[in-house]
Structure formats: structure tokens, C-alpha cells
Tab-separated table of C-alpha atoms and ligand atoms in Angstrom:
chain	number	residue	atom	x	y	z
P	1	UNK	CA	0.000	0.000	0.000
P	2	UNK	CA	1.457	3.212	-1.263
P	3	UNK	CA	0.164	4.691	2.048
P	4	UNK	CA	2.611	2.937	4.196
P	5	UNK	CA	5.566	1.544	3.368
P	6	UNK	CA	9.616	1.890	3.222
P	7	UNK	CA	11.412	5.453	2.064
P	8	UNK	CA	13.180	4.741	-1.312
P	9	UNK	CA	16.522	6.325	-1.051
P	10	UNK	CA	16.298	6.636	-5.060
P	11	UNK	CA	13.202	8.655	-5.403
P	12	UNK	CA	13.785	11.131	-7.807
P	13	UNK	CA	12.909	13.846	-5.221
P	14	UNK	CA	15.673	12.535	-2.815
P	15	UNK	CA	17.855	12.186	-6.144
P	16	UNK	CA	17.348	15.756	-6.702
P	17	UNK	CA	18.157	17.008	-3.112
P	18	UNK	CA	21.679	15.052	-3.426
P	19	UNK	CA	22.340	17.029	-6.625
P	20	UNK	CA	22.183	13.878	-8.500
P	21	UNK	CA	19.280	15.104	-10.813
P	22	UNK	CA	18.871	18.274	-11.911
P	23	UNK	CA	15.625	20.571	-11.104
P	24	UNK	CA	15.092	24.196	-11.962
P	25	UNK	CA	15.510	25.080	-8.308
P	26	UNK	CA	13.850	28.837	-7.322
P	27	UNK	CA	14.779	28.581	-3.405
P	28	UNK	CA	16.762	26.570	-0.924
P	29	UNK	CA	17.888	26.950	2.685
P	30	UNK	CA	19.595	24.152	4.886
P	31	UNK	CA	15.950	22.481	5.650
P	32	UNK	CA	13.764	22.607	2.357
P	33	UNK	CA	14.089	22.877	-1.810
P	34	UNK	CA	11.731	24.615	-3.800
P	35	UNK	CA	11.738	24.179	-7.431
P	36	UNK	CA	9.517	23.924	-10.738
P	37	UNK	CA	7.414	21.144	-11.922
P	38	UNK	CA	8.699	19.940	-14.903
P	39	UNK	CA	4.499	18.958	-15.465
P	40	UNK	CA	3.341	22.002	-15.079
P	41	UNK	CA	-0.445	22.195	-14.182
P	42	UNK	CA	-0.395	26.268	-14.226
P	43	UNK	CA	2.603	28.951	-15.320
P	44	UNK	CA	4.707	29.092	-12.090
P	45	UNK	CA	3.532	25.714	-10.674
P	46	UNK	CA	6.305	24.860	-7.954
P	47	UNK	CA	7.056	22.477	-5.622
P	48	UNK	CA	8.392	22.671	-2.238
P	49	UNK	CA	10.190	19.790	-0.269
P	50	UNK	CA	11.775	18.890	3.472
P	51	UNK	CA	15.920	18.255	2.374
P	52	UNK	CA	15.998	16.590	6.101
P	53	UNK	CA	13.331	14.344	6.482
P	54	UNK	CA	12.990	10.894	4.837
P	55	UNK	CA	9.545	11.132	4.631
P	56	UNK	CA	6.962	9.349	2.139
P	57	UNK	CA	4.213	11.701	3.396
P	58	UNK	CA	2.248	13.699	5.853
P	59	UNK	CA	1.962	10.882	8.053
P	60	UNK	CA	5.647	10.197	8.063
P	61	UNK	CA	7.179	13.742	8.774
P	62	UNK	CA	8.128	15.568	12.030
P	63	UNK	CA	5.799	18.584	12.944
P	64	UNK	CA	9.334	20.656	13.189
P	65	UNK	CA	10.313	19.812	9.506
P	66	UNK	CA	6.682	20.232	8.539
P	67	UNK	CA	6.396	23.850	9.837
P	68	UNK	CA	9.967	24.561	7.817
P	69	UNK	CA	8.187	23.200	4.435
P	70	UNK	CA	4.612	25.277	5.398
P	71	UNK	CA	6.726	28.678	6.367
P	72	UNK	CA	8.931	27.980	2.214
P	73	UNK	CA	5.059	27.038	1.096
P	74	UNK	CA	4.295	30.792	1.985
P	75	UNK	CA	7.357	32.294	0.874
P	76	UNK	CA	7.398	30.700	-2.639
P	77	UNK	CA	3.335	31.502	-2.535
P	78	UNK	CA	4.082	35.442	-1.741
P	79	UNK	CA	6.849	35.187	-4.465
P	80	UNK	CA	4.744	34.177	-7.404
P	81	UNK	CA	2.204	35.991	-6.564
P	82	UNK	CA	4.362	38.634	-6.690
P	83	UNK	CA	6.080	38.270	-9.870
P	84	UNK	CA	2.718	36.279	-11.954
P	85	UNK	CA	-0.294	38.309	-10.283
P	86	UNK	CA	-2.545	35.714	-10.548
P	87	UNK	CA	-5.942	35.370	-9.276
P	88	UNK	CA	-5.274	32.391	-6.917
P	89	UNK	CA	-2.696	30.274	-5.397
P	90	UNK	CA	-3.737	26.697	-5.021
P	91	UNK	CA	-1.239	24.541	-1.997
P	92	UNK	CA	-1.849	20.865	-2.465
P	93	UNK	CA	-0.242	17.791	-0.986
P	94	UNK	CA	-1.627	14.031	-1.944
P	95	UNK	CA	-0.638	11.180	0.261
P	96	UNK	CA	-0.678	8.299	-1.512
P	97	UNK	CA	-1.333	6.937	-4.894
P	98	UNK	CA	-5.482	6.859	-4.745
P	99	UNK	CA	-5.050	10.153	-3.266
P	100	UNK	CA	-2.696	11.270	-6.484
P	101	UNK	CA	0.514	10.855	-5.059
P	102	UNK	CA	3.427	9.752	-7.831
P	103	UNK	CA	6.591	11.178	-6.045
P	104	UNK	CA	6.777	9.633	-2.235
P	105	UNK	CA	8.970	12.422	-0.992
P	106	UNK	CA	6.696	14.704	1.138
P	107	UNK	CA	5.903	17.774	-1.373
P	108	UNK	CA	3.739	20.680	-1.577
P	109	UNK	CA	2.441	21.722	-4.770
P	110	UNK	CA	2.127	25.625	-5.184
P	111	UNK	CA	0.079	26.268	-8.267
P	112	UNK	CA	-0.965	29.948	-9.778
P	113	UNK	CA	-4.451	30.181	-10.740
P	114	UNK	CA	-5.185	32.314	-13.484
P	115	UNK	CA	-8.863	34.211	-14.051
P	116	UNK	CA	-10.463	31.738	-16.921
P	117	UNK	CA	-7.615	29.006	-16.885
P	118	UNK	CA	-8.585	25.523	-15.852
P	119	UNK	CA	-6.083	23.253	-13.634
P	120	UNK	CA	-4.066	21.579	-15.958
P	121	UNK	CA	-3.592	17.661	-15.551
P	122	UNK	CA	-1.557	16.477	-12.941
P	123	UNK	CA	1.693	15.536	-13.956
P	124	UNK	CA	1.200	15.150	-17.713
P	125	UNK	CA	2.857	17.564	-19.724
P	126	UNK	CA	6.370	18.487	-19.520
P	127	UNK	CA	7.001	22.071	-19.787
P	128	UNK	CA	9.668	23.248	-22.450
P	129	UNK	CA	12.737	23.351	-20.749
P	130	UNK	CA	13.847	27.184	-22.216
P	131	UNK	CA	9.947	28.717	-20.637
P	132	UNK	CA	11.218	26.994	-17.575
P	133	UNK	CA	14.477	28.518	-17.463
P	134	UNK	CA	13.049	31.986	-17.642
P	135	UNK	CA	10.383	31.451	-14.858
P	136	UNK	CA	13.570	30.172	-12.461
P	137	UNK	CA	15.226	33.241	-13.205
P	138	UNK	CA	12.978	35.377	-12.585
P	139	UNK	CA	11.246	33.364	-9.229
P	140	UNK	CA	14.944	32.669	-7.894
P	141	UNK	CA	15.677	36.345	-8.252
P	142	UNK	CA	13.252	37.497	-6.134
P	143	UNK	CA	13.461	34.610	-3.730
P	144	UNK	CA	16.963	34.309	-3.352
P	145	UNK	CA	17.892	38.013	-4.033
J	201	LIG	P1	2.481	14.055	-6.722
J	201	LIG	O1	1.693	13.410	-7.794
J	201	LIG	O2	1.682	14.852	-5.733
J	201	LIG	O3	3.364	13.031	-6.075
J	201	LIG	O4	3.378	15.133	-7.423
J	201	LIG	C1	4.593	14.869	-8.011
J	201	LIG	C2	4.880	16.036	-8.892
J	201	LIG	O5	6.229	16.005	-9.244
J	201	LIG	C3	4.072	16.059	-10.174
J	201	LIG	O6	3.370	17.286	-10.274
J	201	LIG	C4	5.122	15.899	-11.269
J	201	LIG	O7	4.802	16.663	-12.402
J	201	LIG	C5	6.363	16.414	-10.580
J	201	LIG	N1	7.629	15.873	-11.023
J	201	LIG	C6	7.941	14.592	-11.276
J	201	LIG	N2	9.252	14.466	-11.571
J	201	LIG	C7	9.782	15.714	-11.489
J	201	LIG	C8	11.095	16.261	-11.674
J	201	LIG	N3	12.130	15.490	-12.017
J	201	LIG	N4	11.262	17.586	-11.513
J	201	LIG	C9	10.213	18.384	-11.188
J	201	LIG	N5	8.962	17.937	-10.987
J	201	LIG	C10	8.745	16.611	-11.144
């Protein structure tokens, strides 16, 4: 059950935090990593992560590590706001598979919502690479100064 089970060391999330794959990364301190989806469901859609927790999901992680990825949550939400004005900021976070989970590193989703713009679908189309680029500029700029 995708619920409950064993951390895998070689989730790409995990693979990501240990620099072994790459991510268009807008913000990082020593506890969490926020970066871009590459499956966009809205322009700016980001995700934010724990770097010190091994932890599938919300059941897993430690309220302290939790309250480090919720303050990031807010800070990446106040940054695209910021920067994309949209009309809504959608946080998400599935725990398991039937709930939509794919990735079984905790994560928050972040997603813009734009006036007259559905929700894309979840984790289906890769975003060109050069569009993401841009946004991580720009995002990581006023995030990270
Ligand atoms: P979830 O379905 O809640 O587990 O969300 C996982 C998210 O990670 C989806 O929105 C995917 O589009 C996204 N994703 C998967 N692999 C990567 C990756 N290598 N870099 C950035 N985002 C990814």
C-alpha cells in the first residue's frame, strides 16, 4: 500500500536534493528545496520539499520539519504571486497513490491560478525546458535576491 511503506533512497525527489538530478531550483535553505514542476499544471507551478526528512508523506514527517516546508510554502506563494499576479494560489499535498501521489517524498504543490484558466492535468505535460528557465530566473531572483 502506497500509504505505508519503506522510504526509497532513489526517489527522484531525494535524487534531486543530493544534486544527482537536476531541477530548476527557485529557493533553498539548509531544511527545504523549492523548485519547478517539470508537469506544469499552471505557469509558475512549484514544488516545495523537506531536504531533512525521509519522509513518504504527511503521516511520516516531524511537525518541526513540517512547519519549515509550510513557512517555504508561503514564501514561494508570496513570491509568485508577486512576480505572476494571478488570481489564486492553489497549496496541495496528496498522500498516496489513490489520493494522487506519484513522487513519495513529502511535497507541496504551489500552483498559480489564473482568471479563466482551468487546472491543468496532474503531472502530464512536460514544460519546455527554455519557458522553464526563464520562470527560475525570474522566481529565484526574487526569492533568493
Ligand atoms: P504528486 O503526484 O503529488 O506526487 O506530485 C509529483 C509532482 O512532481 C508532479 O506534479 C510531477 O509533475 C512532478 N515531477 C515529477 N518528476 C519531477 C522532476 N524530475 N522535476 C520536477 N517535478 C517533477
Amino acid at each position: 500500500m502506497s500509504l505505508i511503506g519503506q522510504y526509497d533512497t532513489d526517489n527522484i525527489f531525494a535524487k534531486i536534493i543530493r544534486g544527482e538530478a537536476p531541477c530548476f531550483k527557485i529557493y533553498e535553505d539548509e531544511d527545504v528545496l523549492a523548485f519547478l514542476d517539470l508537469f506544469p499544471q499552471s505557469y509558475g507551478h512549484s514544488l516545495v520539499i523537506p531536504k531533512r526528512a525521509a519522509a513518504r508523506n504527511i503521516l511520516e514527517i516531524d511537525s518541526d520539519n513540517l512547519a519549515k516546508v509550510t513557512a517555504a510554502v508561503q514564501k514561494v506563494a508570496r513570491a509568485l504571486v508577486d512576480e505572476l499576479q494571478p488570481a489564486g494560489v492553489q497549496v496541495a499535498q496528496f498522500n498516496g497513490a489513490p489520493a494522487g501521489q506519484t513522487v513519495f517524498h513529502l511535497h507541496m504543490h504551489v500552483i498559480p491560478r489564473f482568471d479563466g484558466e482551468g487546472l491543468g492535468i496532474h503531472a502530464a505535460n512536460k514544460a519546455d525546458p527554455v519557458e522553464l528557465e526563464k520562470l527560475q530566473a525570474r522566481l529565484s531572483k526574487r526569492l533568493q535576491g
